[in-house]
Short mmCIF file of C-alpha atoms in Angstrom, two decimals:
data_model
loop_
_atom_site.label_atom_id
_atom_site.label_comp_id
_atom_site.label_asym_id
_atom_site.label_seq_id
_atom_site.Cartn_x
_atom_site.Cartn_y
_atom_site.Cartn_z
CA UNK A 1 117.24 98.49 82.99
CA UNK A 2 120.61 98.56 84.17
CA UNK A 3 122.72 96.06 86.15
CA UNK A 4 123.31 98.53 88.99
CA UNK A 5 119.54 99.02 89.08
CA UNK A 6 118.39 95.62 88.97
CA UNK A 7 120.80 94.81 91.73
CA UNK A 8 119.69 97.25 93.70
CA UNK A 9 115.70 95.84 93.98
CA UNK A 10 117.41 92.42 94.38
CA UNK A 11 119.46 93.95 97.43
CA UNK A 12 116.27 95.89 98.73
CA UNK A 13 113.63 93.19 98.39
CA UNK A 14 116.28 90.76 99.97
CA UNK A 15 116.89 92.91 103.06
CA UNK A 16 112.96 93.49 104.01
CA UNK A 17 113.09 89.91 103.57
CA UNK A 18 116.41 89.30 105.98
CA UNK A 19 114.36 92.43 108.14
CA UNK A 20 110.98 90.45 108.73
CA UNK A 21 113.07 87.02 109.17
CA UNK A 22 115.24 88.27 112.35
CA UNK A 23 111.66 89.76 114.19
CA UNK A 24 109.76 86.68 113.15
CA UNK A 25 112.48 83.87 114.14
CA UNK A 26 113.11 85.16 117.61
CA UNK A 27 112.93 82.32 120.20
CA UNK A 28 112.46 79.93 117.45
CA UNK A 29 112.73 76.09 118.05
CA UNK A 30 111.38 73.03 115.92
CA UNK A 31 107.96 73.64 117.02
CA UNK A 32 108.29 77.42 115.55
CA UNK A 33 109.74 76.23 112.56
CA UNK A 34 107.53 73.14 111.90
CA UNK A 35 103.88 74.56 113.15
CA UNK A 36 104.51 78.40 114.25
CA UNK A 37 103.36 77.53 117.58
CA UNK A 38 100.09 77.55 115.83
CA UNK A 39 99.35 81.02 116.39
CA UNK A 40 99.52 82.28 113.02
CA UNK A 41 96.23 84.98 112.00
CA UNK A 42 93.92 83.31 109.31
CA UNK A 43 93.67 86.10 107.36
CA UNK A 44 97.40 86.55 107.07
CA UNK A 45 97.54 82.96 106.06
CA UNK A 46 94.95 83.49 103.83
CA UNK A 47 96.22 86.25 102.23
CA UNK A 48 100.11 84.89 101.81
CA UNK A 49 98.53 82.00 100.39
CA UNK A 50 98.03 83.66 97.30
CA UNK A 51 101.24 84.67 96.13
CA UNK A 52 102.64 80.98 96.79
CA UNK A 53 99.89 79.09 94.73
CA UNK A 54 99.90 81.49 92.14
CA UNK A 55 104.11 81.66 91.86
CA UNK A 56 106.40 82.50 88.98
CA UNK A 57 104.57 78.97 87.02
CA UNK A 58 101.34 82.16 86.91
CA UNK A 59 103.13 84.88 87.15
CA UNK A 60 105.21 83.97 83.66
CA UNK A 61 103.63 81.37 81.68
CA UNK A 62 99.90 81.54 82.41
CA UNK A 63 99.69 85.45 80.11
CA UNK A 64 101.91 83.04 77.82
CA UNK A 65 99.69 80.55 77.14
CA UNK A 66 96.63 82.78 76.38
CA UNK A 67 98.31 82.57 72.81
CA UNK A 68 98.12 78.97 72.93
CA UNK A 69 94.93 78.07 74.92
CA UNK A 70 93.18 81.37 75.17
CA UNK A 71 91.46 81.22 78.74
CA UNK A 72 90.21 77.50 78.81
CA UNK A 73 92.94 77.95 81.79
CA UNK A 74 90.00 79.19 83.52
CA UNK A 75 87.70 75.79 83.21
CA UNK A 76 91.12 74.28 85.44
CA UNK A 77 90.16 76.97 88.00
CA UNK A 78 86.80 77.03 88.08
CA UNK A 79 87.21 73.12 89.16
CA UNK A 80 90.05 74.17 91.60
CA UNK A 81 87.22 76.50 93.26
CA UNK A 82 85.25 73.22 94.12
CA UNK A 83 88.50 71.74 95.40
CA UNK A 84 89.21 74.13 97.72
CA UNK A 85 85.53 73.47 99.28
CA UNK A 86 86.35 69.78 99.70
CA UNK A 87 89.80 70.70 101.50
CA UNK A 88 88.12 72.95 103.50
CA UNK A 89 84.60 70.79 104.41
CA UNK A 90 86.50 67.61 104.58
CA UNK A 91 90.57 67.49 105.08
CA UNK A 92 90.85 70.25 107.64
CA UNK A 93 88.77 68.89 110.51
CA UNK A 94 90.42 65.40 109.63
CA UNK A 95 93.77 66.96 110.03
CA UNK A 96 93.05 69.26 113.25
CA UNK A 97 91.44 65.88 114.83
CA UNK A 98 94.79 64.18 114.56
CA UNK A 99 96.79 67.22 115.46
CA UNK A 100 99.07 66.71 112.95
CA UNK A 101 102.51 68.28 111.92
CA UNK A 102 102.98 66.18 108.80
CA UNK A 103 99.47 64.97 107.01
CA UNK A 104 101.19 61.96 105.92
CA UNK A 105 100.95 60.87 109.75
CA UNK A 106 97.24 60.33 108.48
CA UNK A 107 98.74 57.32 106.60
CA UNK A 108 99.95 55.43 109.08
CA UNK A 109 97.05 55.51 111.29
CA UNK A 110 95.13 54.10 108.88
CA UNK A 111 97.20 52.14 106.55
CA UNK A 112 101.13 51.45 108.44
CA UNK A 113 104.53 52.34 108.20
CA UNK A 114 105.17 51.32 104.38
CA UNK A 115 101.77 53.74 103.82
CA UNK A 116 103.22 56.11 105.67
CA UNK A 117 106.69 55.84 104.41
CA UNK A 118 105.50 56.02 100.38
CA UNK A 119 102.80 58.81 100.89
CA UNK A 120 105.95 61.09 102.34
CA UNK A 121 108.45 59.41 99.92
CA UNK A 122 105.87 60.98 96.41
CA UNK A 123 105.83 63.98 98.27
CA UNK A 124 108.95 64.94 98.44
CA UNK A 125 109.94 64.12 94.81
CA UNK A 126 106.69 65.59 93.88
CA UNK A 127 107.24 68.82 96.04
CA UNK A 128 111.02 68.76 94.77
CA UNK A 129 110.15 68.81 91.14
CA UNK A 130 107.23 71.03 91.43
CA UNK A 131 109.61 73.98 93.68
CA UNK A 132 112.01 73.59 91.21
CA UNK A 133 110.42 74.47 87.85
CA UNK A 134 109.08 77.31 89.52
CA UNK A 135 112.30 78.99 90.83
CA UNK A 136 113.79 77.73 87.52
CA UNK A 137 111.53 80.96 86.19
CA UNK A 138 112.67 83.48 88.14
CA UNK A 139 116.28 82.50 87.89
CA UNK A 140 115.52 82.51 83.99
CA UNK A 141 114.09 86.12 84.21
CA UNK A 142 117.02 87.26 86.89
CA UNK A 143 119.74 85.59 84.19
CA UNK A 144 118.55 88.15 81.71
CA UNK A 145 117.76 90.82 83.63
CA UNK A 146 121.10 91.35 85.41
CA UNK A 147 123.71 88.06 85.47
CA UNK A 148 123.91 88.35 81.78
CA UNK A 149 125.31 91.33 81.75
CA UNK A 150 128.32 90.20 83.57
CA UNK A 151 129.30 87.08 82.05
CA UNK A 152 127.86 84.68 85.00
CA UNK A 153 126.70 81.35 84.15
CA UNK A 154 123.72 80.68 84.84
CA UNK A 155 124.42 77.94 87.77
CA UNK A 156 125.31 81.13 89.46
CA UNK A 157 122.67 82.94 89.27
CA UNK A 158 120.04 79.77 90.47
CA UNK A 159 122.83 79.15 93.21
CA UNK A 160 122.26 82.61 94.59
CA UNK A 161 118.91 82.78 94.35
CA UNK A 162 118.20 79.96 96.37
CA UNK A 163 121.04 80.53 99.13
CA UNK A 164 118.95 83.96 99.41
CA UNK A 165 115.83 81.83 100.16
CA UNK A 166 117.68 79.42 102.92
CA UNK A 167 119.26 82.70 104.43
CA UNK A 168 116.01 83.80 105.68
CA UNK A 169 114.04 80.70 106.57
CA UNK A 170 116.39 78.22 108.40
CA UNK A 171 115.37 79.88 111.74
CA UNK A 172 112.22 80.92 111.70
CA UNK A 173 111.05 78.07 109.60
CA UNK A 174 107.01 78.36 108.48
CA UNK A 175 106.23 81.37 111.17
CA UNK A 176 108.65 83.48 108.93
CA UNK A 177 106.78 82.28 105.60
CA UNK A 178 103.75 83.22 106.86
CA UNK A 179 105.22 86.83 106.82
CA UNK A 180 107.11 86.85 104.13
CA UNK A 181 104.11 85.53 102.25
CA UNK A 182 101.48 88.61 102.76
CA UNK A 183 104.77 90.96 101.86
CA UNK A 184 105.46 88.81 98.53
CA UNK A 185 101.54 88.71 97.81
CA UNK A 186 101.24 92.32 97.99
CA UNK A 187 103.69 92.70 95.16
CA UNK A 188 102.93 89.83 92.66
CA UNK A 189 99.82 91.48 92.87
CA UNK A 190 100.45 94.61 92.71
CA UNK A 191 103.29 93.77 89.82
CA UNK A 192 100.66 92.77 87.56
CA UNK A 193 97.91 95.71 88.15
CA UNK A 194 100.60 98.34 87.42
CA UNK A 195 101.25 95.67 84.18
CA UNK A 196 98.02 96.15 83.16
CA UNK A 197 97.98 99.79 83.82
CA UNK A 198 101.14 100.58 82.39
CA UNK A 199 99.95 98.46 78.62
CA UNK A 200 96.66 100.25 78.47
CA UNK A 201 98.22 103.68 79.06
CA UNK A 202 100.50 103.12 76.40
CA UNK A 203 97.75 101.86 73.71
CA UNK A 204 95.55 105.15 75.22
CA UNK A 205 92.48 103.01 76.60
CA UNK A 206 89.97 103.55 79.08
CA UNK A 207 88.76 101.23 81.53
CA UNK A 208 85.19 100.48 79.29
CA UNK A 209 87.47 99.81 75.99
CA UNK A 210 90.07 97.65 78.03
CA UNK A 211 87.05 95.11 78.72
CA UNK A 212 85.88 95.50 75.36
CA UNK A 213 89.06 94.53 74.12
CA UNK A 214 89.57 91.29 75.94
CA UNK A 215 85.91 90.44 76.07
CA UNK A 216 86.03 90.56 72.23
CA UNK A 217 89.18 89.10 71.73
CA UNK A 218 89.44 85.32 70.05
CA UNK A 219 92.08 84.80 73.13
CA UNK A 220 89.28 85.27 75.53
CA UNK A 221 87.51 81.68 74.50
CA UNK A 222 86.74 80.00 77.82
CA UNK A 223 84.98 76.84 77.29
CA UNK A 224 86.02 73.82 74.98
CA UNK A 225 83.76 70.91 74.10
CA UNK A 226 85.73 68.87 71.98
CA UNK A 227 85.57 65.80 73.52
CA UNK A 228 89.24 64.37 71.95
CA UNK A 229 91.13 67.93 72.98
CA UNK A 230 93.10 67.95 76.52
CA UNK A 231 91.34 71.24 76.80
CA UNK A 232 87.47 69.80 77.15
CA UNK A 233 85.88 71.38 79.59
CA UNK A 234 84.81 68.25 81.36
CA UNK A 235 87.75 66.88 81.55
CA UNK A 236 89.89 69.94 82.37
CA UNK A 237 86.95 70.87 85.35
CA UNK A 238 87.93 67.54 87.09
CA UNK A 239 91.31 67.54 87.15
CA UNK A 240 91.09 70.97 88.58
CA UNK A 241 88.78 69.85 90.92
CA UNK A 242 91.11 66.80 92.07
CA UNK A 243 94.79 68.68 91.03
CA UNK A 244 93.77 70.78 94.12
CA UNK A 245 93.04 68.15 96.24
CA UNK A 246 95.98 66.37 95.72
CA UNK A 247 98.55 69.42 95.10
CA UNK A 248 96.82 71.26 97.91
CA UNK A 249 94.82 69.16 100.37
CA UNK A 250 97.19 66.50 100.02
CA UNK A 251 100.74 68.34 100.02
CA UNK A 252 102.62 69.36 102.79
CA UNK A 253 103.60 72.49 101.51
CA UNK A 254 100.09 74.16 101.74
CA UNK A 255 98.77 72.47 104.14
CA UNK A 256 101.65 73.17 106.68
CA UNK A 257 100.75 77.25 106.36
CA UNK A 258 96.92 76.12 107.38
CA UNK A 259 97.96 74.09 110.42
CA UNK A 260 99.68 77.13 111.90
CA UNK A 261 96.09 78.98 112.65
CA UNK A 262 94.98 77.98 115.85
CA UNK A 263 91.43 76.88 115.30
CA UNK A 264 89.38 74.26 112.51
CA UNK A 265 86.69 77.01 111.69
CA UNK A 266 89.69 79.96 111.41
CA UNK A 267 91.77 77.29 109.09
CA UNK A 268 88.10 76.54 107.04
CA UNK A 269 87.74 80.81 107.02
CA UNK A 270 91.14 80.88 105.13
CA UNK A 271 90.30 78.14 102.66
CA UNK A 272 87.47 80.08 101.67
CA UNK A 273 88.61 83.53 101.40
CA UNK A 274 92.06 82.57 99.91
CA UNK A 275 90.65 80.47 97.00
CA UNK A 276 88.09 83.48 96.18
CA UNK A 277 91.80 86.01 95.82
CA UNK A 278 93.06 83.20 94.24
CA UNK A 279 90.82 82.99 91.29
CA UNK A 280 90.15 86.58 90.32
CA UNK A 281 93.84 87.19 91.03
CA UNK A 282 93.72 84.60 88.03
CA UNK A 283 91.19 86.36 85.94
CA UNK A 284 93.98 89.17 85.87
CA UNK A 285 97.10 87.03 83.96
CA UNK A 286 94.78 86.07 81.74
CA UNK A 287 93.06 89.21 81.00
CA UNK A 288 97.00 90.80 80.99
CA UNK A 289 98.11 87.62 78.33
CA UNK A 290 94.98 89.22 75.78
CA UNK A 291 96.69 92.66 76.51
CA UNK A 292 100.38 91.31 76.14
CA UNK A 293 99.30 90.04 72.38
CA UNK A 294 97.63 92.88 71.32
CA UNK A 295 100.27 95.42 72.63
CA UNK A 296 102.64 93.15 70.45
CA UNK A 297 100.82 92.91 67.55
CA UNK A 298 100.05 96.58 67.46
CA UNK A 299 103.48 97.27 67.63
CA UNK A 300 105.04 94.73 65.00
CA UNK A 301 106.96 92.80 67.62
CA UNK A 302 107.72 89.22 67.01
CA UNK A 303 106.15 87.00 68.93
CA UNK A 304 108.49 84.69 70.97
CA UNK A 305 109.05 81.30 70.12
CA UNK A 306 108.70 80.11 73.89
CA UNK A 307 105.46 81.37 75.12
CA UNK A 308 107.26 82.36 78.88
CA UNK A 309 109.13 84.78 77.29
CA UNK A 310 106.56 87.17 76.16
CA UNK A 311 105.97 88.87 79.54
CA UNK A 312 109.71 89.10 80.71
CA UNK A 313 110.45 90.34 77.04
CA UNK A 314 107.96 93.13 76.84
CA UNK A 315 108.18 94.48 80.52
CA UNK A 316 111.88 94.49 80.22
CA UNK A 317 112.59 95.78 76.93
CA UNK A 318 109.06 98.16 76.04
CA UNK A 319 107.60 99.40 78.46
CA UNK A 320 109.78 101.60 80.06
CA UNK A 321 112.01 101.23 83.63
CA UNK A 322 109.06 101.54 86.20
CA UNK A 323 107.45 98.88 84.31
CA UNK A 324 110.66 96.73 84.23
CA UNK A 325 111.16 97.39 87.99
CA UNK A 326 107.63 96.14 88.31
CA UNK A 327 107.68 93.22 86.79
CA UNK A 328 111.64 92.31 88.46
CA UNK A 329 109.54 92.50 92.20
CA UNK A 330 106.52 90.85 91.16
CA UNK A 331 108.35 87.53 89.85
CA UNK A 332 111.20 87.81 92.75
CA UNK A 333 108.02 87.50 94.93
CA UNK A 334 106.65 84.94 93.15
CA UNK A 335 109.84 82.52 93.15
CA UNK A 336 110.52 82.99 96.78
CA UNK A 337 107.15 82.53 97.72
CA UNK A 338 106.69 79.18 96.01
CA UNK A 339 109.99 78.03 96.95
CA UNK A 340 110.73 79.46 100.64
CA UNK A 341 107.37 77.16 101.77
CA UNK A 342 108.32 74.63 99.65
CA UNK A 343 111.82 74.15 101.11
CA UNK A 344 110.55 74.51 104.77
CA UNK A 345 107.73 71.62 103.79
CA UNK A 346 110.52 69.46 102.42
CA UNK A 347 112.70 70.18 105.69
CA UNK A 348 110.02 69.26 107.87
CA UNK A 349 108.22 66.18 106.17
CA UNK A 350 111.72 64.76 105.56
CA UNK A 351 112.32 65.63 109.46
CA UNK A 352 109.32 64.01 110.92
CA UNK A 353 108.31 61.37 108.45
CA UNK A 354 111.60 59.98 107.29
CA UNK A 355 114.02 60.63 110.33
CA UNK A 356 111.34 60.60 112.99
CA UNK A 357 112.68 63.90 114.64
CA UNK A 358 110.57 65.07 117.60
CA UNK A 359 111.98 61.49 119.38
CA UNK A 360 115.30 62.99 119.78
CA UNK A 361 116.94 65.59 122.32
CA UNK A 362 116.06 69.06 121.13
CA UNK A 363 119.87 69.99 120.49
CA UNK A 364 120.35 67.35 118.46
CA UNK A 365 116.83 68.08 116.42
CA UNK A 366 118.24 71.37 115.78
CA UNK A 367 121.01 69.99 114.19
CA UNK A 368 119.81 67.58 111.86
CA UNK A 369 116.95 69.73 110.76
CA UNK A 370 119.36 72.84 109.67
CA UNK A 371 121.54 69.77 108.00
CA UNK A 372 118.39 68.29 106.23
CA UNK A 373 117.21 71.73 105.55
CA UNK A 374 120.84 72.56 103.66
CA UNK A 375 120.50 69.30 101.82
CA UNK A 376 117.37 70.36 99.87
CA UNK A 377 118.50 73.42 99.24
CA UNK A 378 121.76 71.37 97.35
CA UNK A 379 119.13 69.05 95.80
CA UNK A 380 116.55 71.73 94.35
CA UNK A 381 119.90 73.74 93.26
CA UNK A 382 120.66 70.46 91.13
CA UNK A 383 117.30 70.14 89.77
CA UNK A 384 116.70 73.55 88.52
CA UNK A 385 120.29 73.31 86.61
CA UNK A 386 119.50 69.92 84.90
CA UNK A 387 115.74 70.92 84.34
CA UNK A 388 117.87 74.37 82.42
CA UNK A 389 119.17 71.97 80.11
CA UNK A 390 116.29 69.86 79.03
CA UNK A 391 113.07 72.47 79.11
CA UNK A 392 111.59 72.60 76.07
CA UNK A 393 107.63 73.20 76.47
CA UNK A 394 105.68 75.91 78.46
CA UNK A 395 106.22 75.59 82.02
CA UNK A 396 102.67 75.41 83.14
CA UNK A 397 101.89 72.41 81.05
CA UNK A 398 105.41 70.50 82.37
CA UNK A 399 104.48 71.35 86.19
CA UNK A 400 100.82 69.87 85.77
CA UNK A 401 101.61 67.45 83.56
CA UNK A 402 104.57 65.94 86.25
CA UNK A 403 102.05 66.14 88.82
CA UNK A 404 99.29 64.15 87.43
CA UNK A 405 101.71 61.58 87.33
CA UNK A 406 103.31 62.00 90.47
CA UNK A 407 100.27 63.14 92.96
CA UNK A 408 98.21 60.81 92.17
CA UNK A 409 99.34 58.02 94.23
CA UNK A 410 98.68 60.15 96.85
CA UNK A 411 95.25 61.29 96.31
CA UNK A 412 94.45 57.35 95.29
CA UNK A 413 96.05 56.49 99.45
CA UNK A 414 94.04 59.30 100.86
CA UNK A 415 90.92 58.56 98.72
CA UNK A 416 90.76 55.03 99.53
CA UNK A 417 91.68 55.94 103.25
CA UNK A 418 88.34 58.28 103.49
CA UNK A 419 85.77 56.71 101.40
CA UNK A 420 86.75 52.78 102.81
CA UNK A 421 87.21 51.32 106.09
CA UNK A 422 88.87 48.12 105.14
CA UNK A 423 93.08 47.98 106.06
CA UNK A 424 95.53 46.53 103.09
CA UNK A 425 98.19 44.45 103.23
CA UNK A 426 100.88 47.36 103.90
CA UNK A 427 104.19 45.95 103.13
CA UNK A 428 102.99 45.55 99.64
CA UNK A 429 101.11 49.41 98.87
CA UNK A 430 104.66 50.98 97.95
CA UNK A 431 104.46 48.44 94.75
CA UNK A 432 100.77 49.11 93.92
CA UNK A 433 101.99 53.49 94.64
CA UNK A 434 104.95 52.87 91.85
CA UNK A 435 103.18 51.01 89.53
CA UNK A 436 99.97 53.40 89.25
CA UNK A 437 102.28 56.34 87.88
CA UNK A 438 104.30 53.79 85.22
CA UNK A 439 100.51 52.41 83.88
CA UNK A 440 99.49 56.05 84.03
CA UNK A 441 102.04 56.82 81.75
CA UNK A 442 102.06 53.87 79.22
CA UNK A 443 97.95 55.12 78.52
CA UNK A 444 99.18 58.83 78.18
CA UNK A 445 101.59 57.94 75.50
CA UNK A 446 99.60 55.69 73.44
CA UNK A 447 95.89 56.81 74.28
CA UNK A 448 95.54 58.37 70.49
CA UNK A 449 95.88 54.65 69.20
CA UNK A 450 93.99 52.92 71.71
CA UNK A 451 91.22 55.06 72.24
CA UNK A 452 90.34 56.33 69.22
CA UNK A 453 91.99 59.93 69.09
CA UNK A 454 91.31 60.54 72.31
CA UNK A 455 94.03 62.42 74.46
CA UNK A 456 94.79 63.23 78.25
CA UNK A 457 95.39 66.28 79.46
CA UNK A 458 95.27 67.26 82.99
CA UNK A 459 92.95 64.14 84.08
CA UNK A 460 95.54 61.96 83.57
CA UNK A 461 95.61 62.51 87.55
CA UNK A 462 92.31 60.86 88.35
CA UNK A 463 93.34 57.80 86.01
CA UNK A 464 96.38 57.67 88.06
CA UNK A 465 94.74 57.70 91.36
CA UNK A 466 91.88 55.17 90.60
CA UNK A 467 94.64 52.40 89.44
CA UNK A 468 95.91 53.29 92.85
CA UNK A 469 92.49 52.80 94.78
CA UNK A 470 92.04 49.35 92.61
CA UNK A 471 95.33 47.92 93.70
CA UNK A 472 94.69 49.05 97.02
CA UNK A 473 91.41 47.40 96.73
CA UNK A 474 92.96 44.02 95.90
CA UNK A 475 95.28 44.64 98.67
CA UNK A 476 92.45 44.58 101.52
CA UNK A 477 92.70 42.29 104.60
CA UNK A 478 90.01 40.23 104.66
CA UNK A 479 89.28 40.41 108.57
#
């Protein structure tokens, strides 16, 4: 692919983008931005939703890691499926009680301020990390795809590519997302079908022998019962089960899109249908990894030494321009759908939680939410640059692994919140919140020695969260 090409889908995809911002953001104030007036369709919602959970983390490094993991990825999803029931049965009517525009106001109506103050503090460095090693992807794949080719640095190229994103959401806020979100869906989706398409045409197979291929693949192994790997199947059904919760149910981000529908049984509708998309859309990058290794090995090519740069390298390099063009839309959707939310959910948690915004004069709200909404954009802009110089595993594994550490403070205040009805001692839950994650940590690091071989993988999150609900357990006011 040429530069002049790939410049020209950048330019194109970015103007549909700038195209459905201006109609979207037109009489836009906070309440558009934060909420979209809550008039947003479900099955819009619904349907958007899927590009942003999947993202470029999916998109890239999910066919990747079939070489590692084979599809045991799917035992993680199968327990997100239960997840998304609980979020749906349990934290949406909770959350459309309260009429809330930030969840974390859940927190201080039950806990206090300090509560309040540390569930919407590990969100935002949670949400900041997470954004970031996902639009560190596409900046990766855009890098080699077009910047290269010029001599730009790659600071550049992540500084453009997220000054495109805050070009087209600082008005409209979350109504515009919404939008943007079905358009971006439609081609990650489409991106990886025409993948799939393209790879089988080229190795001459027909639908029947594409299934037999995967199906009889030794990539294809679902289910591992080891009890000592980070894979088991126990343990890796759990943490999906509570990663959703928490990176879902519990995160600003996501559940900002839901509170835009109008009514609890329309947001519970969406829950349902988008988490059904979500994991056959899954079924696909895996079934495309199996393809992506056997279309290598029947040709002789090397298999990359980073696992995330197996898809980028084939679709750009052998199998031809349409497939290259393909691939360039499906992870520029993917990037700015994970990271267009995820700035707006920053903006407006760091808005209402932190500053306390809808107490002040509407001019001067408009103000200091396009300033806060600049300053993440600086911040994630940072992140991605240092993250650049230290990445060194497969991106799916960092993002889950940070969040197990990070989330679970939050799914221990929320837990505890729901299941008890005693109050804590609130000036003293941020300690108990930063000391979870630190414990957490000093057992993931030495858990071979002390437990006999055995090692965490993505359940680290639930160990994180119950140190949480103990501390806040010893914390509990005795009247």
């Amino acid at each position: 692919m040429t530069p002049l090409l790939v410049f020209s889908i950048i330019a194109g995809y970015f103007l549909l983008l700038m195209a459905i911002s201006h109609f979207t953001s037109r009489k836009a104030d906070n309440s558009t931005f934060f909420t979209a007036n809550r008039k947003s369709p479900w099955f819009l919602v619904a349907f958007g939703m899927v590009g942003a959970t999947l993202s470029g983390v999916t998109f890239i490094s999910v066919p990747g890691e079939v070489g590692n993991s084979g599809w045991t990825y799917l035992q993680f999803v199968m327990g997100n499926m239960v997840g998304y029931a609980i979020i749906a049965l349990v934290l949406i009517p909770l959350f459309y009680r309260l009429k809330l525009v930030s969840i974390y106001q859940y927190l201080q109506d039950r806990f206090g301020q300090n509560s309040y103050l540390t569930g919407s503090g590990f969100f935002l460095v949670s949400q900041t990390i997470g954004a970031s090693f996902r639009l560190f992807l596409a900046a990766l794949v855009l890098q080699i795809a077009f910047f290269d080719a010029f001599g730009i640095p790659f600071y550049v190229t992540v500084f453009v590519t997220i000054a495109l994103i805050w070009l087209y959401t600082f008005r409209g806020g979350i109504k515009t997302i919404v939008w943007t979100d079905t358009l971006q869906t439609t081609f990650l989706l489409l991106a990886v079908l025409i993948s799939i398409y393209m790879i089988t045409d080229q190795m001459n197979l027909k639908a029947p022998e594409v299934i037999n291929v995967i199906s009889n693949s030794d990539l294809s192994t679902i289910f591992d019962w080891n009890w000592r790997s980070d894979r088991n199947f126990f343990k890796t059904f759990l943490a999906g089960i509570f990663i959703t919760i928490a990176m879902n149910g519990l995160d600003q981000n996501v559940m900002q899109k839901n509170l835009t529908i109008e009514k609890t049984s329309d947001a519970q509708k969406n829950i349902f249908w988008f988490s059904l998309t979500f994991f056959f859309s899954t079924v696909l990058f895996l079934a495309l990894g199996v393809l992506l290794y056997k279309f290598a090995l029947d040709q002789g090519i090397e298999i990359p030494e980073s696992t995330d740069d197996l898809y980028p390298m084939l679709a750009l390099n052998h199998f031809g321009v349409m497939a290259g063009i393909v691939f360039l839309l499906g992870i520029i959707a993917a990037a700015f759908s994970s990271a267009d939310s995820a700035l707006t959910a920053l903006t407006t948690s760091f808005c209402v939680d932190i500053l306390n915004i809808p107490k002040r004069k509407q001019e001067s709200q408009k103000k200091t939410r396009l300033l806060v909404h600049i300053g993440f954009t600086l911040l994630m802009f940072c992140v991605i640059v240092a993250f650049n110089e230290i990445n060194d595993s497969s991106v799916v594994n960092s993002v889950f692994k940070v969040a197990g550490f990070t989330y679970g403070p939050l799914l221990g205040l929320f837990a505890f919140g729901l299941l008890f009805k005693t109050r804590v001692k609130d000036k003293f839950v941020p300690l108990v919140c930063i000391a979870s994650p630190i414990i957490s940590v000093i057992l993931d690091i030495n858990s071979t020695v002390w437990f006999n071989g055995y090692k965490f993988g993505f359940e680290i999150l639930l160990v994180n969260a119950a140190i949480t609900c103990l501390g806040l357990f010893l914390l509990r006011r005795r009247t």
